[in-house]
Short mmCIF file of C-alpha atoms and ligand atoms in Angstrom, two decimals:
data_model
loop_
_atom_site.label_atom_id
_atom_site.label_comp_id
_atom_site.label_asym_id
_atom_site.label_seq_id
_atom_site.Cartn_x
_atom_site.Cartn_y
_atom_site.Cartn_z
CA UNK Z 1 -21.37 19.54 -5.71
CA UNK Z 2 -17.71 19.58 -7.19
CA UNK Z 3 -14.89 17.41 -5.48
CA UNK Z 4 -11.43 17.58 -6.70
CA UNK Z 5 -9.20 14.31 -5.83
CA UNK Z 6 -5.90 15.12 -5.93
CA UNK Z 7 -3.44 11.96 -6.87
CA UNK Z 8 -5.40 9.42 -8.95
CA UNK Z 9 -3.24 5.99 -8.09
CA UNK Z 10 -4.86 2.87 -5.59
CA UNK Z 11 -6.30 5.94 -3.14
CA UNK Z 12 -7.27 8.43 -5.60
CA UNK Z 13 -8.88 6.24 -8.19
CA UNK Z 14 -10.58 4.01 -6.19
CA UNK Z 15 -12.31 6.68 -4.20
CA UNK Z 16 -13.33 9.22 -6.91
CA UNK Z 17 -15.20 6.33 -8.80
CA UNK Z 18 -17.41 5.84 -5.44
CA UNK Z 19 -18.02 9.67 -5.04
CA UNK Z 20 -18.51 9.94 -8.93
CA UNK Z 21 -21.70 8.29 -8.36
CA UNK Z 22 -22.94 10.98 -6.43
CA UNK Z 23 -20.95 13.92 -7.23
CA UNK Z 24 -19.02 15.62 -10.22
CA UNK Z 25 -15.43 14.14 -9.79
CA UNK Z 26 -12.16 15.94 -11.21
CA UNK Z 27 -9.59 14.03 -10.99
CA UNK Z 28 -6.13 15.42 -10.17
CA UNK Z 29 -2.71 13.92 -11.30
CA UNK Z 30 0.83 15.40 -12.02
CA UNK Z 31 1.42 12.14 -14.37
CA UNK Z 32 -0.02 13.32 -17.53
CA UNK Z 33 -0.07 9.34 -19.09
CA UNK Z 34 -1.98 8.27 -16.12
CA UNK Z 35 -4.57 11.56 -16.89
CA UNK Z 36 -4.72 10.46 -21.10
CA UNK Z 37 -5.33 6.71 -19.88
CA UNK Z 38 -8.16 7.94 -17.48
CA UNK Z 39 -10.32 10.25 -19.68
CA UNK Z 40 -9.79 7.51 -22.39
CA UNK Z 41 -11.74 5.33 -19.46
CA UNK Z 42 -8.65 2.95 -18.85
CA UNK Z 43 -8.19 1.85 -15.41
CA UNK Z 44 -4.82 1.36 -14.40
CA UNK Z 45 -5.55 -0.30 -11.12
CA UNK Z 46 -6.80 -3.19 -9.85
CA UNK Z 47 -10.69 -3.17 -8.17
CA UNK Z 48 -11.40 -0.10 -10.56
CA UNK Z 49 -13.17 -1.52 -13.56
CA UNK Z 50 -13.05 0.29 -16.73
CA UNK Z 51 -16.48 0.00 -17.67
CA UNK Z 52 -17.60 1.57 -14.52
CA UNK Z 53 -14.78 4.26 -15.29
CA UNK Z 54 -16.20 4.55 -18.62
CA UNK Z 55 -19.70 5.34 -17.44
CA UNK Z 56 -18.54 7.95 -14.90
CA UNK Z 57 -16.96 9.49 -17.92
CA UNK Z 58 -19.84 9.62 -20.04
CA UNK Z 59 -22.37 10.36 -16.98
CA UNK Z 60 -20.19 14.02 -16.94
CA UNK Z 61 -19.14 13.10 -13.11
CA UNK Z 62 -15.83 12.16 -13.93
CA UNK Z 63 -12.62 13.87 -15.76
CA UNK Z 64 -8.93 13.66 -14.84
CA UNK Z 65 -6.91 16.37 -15.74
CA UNK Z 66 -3.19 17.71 -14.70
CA UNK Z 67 -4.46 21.61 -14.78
CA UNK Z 68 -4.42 23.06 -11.05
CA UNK Z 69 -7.38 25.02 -12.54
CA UNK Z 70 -9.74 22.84 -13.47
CA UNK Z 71 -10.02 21.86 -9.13
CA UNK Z 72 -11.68 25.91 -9.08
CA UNK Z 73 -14.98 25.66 -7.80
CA UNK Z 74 -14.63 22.61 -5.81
CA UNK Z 75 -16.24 22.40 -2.60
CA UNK Z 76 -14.46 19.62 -1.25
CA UNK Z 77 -10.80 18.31 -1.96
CA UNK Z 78 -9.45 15.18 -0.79
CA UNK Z 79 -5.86 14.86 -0.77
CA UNK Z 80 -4.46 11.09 -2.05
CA UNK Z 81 -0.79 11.34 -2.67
CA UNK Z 82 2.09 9.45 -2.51
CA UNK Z 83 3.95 8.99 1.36
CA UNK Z 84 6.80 7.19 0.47
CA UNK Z 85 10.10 7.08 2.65
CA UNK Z 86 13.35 9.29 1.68
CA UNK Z 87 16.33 8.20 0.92
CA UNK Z 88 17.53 7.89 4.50
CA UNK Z 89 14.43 6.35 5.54
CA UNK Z 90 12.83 9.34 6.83
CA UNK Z 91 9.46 10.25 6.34
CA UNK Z 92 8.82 12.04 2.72
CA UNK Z 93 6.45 14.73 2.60
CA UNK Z 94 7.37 16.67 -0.55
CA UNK Z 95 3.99 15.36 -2.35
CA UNK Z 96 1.93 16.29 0.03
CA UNK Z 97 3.64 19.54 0.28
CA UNK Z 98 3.28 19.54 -3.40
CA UNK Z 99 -0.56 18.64 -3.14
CA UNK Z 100 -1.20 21.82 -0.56
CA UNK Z 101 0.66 23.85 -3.43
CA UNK Z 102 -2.02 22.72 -5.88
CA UNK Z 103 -4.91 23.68 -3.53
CA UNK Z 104 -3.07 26.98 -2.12
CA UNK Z 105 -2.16 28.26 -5.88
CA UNK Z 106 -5.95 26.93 -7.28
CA UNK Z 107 -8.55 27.51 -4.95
CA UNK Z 108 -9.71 30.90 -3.66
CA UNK Z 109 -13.16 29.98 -1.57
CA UNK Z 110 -13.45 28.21 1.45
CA UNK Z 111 -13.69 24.49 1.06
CA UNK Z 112 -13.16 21.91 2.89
CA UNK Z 113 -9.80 19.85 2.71
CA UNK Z 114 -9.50 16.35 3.37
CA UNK Z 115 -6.14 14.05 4.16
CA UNK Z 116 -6.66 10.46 3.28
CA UNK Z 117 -2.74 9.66 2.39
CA UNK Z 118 -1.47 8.04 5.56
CA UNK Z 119 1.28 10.02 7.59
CA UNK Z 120 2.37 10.22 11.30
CA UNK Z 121 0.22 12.43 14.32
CA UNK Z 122 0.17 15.87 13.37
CA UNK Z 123 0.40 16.21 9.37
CA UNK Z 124 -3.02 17.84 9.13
CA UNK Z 125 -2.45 20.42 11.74
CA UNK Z 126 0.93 20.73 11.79
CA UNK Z 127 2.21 20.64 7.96
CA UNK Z 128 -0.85 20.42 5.34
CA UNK Z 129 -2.95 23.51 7.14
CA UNK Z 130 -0.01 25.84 7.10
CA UNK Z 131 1.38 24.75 3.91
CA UNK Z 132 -2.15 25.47 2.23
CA UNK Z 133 -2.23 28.61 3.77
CA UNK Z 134 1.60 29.28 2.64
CA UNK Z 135 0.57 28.91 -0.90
CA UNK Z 136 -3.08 30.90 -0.54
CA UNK Z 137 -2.09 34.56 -1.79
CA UNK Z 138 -5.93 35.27 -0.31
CA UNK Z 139 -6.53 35.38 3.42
CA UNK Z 140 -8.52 32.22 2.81
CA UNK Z 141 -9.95 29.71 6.01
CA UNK Z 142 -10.73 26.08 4.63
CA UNK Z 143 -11.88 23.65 6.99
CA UNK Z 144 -9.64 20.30 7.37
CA UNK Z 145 -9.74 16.81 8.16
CA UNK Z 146 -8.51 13.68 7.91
CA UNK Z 147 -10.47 10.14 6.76
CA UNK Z 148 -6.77 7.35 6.64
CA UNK Z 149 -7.81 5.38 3.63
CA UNK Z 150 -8.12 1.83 4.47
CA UNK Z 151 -8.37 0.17 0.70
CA UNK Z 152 -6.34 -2.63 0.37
CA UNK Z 153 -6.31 -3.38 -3.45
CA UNK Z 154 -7.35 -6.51 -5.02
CA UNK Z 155 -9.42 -7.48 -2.36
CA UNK Z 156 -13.55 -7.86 -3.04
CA UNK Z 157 -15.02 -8.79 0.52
CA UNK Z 158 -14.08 -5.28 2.15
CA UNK Z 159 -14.30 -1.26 -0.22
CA UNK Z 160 -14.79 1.92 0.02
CA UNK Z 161 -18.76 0.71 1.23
CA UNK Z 162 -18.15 -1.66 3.88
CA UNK Z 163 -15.01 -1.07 5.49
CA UNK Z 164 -15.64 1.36 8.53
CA UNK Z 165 -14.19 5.29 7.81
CA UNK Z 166 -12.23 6.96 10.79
CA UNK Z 167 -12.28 10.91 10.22
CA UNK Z 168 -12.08 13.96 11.97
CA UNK Z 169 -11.45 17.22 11.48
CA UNK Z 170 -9.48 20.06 12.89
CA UNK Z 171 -13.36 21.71 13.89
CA UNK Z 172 -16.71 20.32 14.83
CA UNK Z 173 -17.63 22.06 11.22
CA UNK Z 174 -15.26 20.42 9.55
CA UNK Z 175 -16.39 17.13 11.44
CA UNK Z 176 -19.59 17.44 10.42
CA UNK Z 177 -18.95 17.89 6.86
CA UNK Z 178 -16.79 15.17 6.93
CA UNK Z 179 -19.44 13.17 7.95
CA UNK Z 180 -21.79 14.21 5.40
CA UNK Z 181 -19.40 13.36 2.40
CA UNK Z 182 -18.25 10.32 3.13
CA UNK Z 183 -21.81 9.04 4.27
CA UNK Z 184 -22.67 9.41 0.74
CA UNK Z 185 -20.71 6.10 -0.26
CA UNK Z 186 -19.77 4.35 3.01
CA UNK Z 187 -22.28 2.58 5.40
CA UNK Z 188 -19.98 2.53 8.58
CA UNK Z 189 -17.90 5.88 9.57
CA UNK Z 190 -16.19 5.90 13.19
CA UNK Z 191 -15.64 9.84 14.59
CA UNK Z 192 -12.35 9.94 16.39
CA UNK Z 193 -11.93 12.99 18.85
CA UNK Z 194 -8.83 14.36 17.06
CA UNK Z 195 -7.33 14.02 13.99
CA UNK Z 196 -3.84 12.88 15.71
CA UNK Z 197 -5.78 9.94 16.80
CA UNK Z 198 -7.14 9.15 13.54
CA UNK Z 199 -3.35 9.67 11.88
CA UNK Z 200 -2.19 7.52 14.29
CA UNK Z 201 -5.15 4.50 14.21
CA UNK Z 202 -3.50 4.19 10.58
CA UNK Z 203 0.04 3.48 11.70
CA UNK Z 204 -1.03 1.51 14.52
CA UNK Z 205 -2.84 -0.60 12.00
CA UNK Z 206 -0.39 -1.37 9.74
CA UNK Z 207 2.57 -1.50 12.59
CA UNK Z 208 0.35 -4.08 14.27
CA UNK Z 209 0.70 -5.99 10.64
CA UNK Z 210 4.35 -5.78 10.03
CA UNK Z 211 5.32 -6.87 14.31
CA UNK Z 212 3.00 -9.56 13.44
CA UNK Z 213 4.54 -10.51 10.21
CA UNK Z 214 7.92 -10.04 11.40
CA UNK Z 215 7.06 -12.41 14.68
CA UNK Z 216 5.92 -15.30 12.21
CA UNK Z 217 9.05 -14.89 10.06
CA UNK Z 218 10.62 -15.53 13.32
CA UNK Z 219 9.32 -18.44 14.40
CA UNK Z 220 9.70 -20.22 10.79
CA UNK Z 221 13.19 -19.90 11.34
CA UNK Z 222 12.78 -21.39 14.98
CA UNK Z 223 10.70 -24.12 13.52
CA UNK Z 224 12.60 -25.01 10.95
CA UNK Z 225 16.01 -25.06 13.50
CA UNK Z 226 13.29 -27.39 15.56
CA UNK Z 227 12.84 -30.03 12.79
CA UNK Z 228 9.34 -28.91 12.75
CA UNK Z 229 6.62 -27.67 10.09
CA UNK Z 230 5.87 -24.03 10.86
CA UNK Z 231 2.60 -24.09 8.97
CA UNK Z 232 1.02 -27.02 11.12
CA UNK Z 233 2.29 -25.49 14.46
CA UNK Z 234 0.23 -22.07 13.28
CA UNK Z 235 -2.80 -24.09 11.90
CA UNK Z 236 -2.40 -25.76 15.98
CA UNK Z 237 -1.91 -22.48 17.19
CA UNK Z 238 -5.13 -21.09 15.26
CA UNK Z 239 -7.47 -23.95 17.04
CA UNK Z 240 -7.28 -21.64 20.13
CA UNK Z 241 -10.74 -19.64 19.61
CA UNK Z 242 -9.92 -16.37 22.00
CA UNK Z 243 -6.10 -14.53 21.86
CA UNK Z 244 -4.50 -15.56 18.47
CA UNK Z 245 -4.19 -14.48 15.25
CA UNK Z 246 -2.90 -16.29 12.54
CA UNK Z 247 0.02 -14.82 10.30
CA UNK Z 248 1.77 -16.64 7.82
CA UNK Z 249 5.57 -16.30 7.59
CA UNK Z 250 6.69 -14.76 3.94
CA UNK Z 251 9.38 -13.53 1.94
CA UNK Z 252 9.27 -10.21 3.38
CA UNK Z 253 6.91 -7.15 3.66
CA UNK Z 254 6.21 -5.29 0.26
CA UNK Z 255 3.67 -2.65 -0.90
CA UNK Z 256 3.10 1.24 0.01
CA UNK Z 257 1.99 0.62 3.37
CA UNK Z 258 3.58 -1.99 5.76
CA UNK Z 259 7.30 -1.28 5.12
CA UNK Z 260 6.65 2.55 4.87
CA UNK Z 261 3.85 3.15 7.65
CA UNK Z 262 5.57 1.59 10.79
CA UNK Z 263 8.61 3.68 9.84
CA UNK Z 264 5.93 7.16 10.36
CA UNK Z 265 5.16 5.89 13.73
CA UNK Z 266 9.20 5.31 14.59
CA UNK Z 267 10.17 8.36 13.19
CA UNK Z 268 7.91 10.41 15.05
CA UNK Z 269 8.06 8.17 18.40
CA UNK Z 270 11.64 9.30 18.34
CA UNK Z 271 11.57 12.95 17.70
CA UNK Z 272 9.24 12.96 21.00
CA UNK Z 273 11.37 10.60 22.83
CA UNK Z 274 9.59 7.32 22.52
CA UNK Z 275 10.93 4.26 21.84
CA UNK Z 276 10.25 2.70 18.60
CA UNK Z 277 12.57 -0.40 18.98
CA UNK Z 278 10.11 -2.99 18.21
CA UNK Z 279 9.02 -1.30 15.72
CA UNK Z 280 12.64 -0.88 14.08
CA UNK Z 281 13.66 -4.85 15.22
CA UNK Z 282 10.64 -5.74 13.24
CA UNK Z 283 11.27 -3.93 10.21
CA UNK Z 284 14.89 -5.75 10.53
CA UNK Z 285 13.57 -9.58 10.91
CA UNK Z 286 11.36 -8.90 7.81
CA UNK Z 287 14.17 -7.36 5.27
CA UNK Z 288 16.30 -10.14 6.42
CA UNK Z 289 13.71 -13.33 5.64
CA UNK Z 290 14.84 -12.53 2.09
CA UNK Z 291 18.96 -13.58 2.75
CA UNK Z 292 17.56 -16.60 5.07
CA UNK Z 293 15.94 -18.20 1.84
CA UNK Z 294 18.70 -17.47 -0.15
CA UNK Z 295 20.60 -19.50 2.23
CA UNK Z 296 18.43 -22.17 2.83
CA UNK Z 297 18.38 -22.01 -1.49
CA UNK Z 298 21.95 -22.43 -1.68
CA UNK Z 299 22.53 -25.50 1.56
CA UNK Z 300 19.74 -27.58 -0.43
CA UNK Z 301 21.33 -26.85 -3.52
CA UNK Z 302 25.27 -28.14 -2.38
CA UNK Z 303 26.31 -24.96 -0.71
CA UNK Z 304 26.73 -22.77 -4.60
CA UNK Z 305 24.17 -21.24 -6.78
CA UNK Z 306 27.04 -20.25 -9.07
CA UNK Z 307 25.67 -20.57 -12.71
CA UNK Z 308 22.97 -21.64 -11.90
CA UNK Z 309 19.70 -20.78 -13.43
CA UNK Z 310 16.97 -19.32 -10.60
CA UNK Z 311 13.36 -18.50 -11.69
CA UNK Z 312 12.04 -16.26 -9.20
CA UNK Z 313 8.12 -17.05 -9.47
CA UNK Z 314 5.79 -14.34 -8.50
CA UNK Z 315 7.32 -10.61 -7.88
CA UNK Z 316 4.47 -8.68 -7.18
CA UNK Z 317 4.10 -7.38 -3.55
CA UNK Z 318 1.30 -9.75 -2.83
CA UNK Z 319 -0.85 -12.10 -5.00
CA UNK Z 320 -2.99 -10.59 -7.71
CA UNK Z 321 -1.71 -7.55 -8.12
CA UNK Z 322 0.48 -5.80 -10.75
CA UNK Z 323 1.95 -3.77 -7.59
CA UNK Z 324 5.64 -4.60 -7.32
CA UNK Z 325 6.60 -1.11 -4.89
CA UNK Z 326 8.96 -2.58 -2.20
CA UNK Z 327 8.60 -6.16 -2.87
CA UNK Z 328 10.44 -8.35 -1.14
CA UNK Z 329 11.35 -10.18 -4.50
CA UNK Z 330 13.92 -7.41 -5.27
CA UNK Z 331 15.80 -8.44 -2.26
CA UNK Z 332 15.74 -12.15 -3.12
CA UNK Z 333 17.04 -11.46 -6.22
CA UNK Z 334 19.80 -9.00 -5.20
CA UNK Z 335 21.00 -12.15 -2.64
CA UNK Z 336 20.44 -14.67 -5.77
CA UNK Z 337 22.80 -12.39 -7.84
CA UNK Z 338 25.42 -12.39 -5.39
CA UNK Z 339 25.77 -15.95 -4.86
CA UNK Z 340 26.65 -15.54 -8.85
CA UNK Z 341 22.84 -17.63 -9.67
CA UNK Z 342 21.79 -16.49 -13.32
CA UNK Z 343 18.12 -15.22 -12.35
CA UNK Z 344 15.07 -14.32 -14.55
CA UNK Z 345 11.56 -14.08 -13.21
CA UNK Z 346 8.11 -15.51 -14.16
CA UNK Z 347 5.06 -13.23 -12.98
CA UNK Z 348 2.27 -12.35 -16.08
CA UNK Z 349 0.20 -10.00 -13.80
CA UNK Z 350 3.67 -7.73 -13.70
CA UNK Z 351 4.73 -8.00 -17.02
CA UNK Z 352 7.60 -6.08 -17.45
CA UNK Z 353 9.66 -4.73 -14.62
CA UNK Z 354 12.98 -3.33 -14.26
CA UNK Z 355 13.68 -3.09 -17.77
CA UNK Z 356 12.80 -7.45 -17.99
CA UNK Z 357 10.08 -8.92 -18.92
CA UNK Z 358 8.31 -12.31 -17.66
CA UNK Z 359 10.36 -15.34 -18.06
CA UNK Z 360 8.42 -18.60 -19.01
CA UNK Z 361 7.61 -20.78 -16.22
CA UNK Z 362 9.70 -23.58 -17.19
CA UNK Z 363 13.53 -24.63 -17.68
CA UNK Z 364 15.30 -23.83 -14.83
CA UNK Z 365 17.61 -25.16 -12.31
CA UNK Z 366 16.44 -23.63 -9.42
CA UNK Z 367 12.58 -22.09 -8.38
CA UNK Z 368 12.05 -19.93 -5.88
CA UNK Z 369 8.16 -18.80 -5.12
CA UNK Z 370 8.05 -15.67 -3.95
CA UNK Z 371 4.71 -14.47 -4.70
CA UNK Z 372 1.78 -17.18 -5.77
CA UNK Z 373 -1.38 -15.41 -8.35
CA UNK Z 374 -4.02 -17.36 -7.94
CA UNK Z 375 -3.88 -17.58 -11.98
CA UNK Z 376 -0.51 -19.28 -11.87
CA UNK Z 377 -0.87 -22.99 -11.71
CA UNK Z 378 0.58 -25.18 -8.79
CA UNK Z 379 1.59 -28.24 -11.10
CA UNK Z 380 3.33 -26.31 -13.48
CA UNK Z 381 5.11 -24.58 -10.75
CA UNK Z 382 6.33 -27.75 -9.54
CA UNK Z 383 7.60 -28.47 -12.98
CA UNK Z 384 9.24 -25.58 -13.36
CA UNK Z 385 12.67 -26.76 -12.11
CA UNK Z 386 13.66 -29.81 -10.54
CA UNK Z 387 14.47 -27.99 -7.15
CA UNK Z 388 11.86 -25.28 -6.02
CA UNK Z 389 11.08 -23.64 -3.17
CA UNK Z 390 8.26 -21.98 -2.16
CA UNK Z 391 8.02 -18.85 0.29
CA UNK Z 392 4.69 -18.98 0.57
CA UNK Z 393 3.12 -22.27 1.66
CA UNK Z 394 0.93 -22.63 -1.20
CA UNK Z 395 2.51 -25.05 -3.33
CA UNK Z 396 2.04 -28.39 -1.93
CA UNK Z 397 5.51 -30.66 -2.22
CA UNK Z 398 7.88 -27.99 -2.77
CA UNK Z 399 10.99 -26.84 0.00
CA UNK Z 400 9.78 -24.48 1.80
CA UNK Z 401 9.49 -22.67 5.07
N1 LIG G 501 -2.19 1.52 -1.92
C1 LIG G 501 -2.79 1.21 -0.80
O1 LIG G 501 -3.16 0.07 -0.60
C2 LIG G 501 -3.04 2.24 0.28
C3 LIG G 501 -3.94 1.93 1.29
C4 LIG G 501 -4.20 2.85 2.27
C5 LIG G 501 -3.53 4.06 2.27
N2 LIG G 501 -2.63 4.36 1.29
C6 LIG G 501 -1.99 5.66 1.33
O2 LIG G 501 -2.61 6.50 0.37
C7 LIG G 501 -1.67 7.40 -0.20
C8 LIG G 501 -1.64 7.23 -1.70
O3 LIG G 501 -1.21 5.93 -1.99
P1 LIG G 501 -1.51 5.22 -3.37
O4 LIG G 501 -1.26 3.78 -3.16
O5 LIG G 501 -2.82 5.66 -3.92
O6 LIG G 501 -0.34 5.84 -4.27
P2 LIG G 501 -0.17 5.71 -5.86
O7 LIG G 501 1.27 5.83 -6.13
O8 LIG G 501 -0.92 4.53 -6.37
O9 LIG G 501 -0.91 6.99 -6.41
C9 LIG G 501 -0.50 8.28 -6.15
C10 LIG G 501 -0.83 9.14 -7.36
O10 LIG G 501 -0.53 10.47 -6.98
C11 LIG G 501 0.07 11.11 -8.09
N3 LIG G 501 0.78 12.26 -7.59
C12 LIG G 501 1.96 12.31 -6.96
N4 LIG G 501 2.24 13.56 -6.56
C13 LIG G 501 1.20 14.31 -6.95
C14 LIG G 501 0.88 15.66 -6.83
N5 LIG G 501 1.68 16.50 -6.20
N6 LIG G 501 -0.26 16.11 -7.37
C15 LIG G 501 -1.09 15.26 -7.99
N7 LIG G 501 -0.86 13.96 -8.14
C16 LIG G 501 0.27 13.48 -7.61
C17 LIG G 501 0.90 10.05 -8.76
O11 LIG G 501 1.14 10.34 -10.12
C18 LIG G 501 0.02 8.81 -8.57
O12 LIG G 501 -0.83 8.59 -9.69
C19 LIG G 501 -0.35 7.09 0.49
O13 LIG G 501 -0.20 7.93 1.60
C20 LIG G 501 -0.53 5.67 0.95
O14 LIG G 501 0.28 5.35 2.07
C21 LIG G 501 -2.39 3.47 0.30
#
């Protein structure tokens, strides 16, 4: 059986190597490097090795291409796209739209579509079904559904096999052959009566993250007003066996999913009515840890970072990743700048960013630890400037939270 993936990033990728081993894979992607790269058997993410890419390749199940027409024939297409926010902060649609052009303008049987890029209640039924059919010249009926991808990159204890699947689909046929796919490749899959619940699971998911996040980014304020160390009262907290969950308070939220999703659920709580305040406070607390350190930087350092020189250590989203969407480091660094600091970063796994490359991890006046790899070492860190302060409780005698 043919599947056509369209969008080969974190989503796309990850998922057509695990049905690659039991199906014939195209790959779709508008981003004609990322398509060279892949059929050359170069990963470009993170938990998709090349090797295994390279086998897929060479086993005929896998090729990425950019033609619409090379998806023809497929009996199943998942849909993996970007669902970022617009300008305003509304929710963007236009690749998905763009995604439902791909499948209206290439496909002419009936197949069955499949939404794993996360969006608010509704998309599937509401926006991708009669966009597909807006683009079909033919008076073609696909089956849909939707299976909210749940991958969280970099991460090796929970993938595409272990982590349990939510789907549904618009029929019981479409259910059913749902089920059947994904059972191929994933030992735990959770039918949800409607596909609005299964939309929504996903924003509940990651909302429940970024409250949670923003809560603990809170309270290190409050403990730090208190005199107190906000990392022993959680580890206290965390001794309580039933009704807690430990969060640890951060720079911010960064990444495709927690400061995006939440804003899905808001957006669409208000255009039925619902409030969505917590949701929005939340969002608010989290973009403004980044100004608190900056000010707790500058009251340590004799109330002026003026001239002086800031390393900003670690500005990927999270730790081990090259991922640097919405990272909370861009916002540090924007407050550095304006108290007139001179700021470079140091973070190998990124590389280049922003038209700068990695700074060396030494020399500076002032170090601020924003995101800690695991391959970036603690001592050298500390040595790094004579002041540093770290957002992330990992580095053991630095300022911090
Ligand atoms: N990254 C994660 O950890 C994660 C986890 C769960 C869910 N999601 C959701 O999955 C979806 C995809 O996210 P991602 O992280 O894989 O994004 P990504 O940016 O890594 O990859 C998206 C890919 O889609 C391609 N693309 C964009 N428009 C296209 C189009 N019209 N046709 C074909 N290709 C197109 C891009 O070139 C890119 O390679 C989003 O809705 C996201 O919220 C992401």
């Amino acid at each position: 059986m043919k599947i056509a993936i369209i969008g080969q990033g974190y989503v796309g990728l990850t998922i057509s190597t695990f049905a690659a081993e039991h199906f014939e894979v195209v790959g779709f992607d508008s981003n004609q490097k990322i398509v060279d790269n892949l059929n050359l058997g170069i990963s470009h993410i993170e938990g998709v090795q090349s090797s295994k890419l390279q086998n897929l390749i060479k086993s005929g199940n896998y090729k990425a291409t950019t033609k619409g027409s090379d998806i023809q024939g497929s009996e199943i297409v998942v849909i993996a796209v970007p669902t970022p926010l617009t300008h305003d902060r509304k929710p963007d649609l236009s690749y998905i739209d763009s995604a439902c052009k791909t499948i209206g303008e290439s496909i002419s049987e009936p197949i069955l579509v499949i939404n794993e890029s996360t969006s608010f209640p509704g998309t599937l039924r509401n926006f991708i079904k009669p966009a597909i059919e807006k683009y079909t010249s033919s008076q073609v009926e696909h089956l849909y559904a939707i299976s909210p991808e749940r991958v969280d990159p970099g991460r090796d204890d929970f993938n595409q096999k272990n982590t349990p699947r939510l789907y549904s689909g618009l029929t019981s046929e479409a259910t059913a052959k749902t089920r059947e796919f994904y059972s191929k490749f994933c030992d735990n899959l959770v039918e949800v009566t409607s596909a609005e619940v299964a939309e929504a699971a996903k924003l509940f998911e990651n909302t429940f993250r970024q409250v949670n996040i923003a809560l603990v980014n809170e309270f290190a304020q409050i403990a730090h007003s208190l005199g107190i160390s906000v990392y022993e009262t959680l580890d206290a907290a965390n001794t309580k066996p039933y009704g807690f969950m430990k969060f640890t308070p951060s720079a911010g939220v960064g990444g495709h999913c927690i400061p995006v999703d939440p804003t899905y659920l808001a957006a669409v709580a208000e255009e039925h009515g619902a409030p969505a305040t917590f949701i929005r406070r939340a969002n608010e607390v989290n973009l403004d840890m980044s100004e608190y350190i900056v000010r707790r930087v500058v009251e340590d350092n004799g109330g002026s970072l003026q001239g002086k020189a800031v390393l900003v250590v670690g500005v990927a989203y999270k730790p081990n990743v090259a991922d640097v969407r919405e990272t909370a480091a861009e916002l540090v660094i924007q407050h550095l700048r304006s108290q007139g600091a001179v700021v470079s970063w140091h973070d190998e796994v990124v590389g280049n960013w922003k038209g700068e490359s990695s700074a060396p991890l030494h020399g500076a006046d002032i170090a601020v630890v924003v995101t800690k790899h695991d391959s970036v070492d603690e001592k050298k860190i500390l040595a790094s400037a004579p002041y540093v302060f770290d957002t992330t409780g990992k580095v053991k005698g630095a300022k911090g939270l």
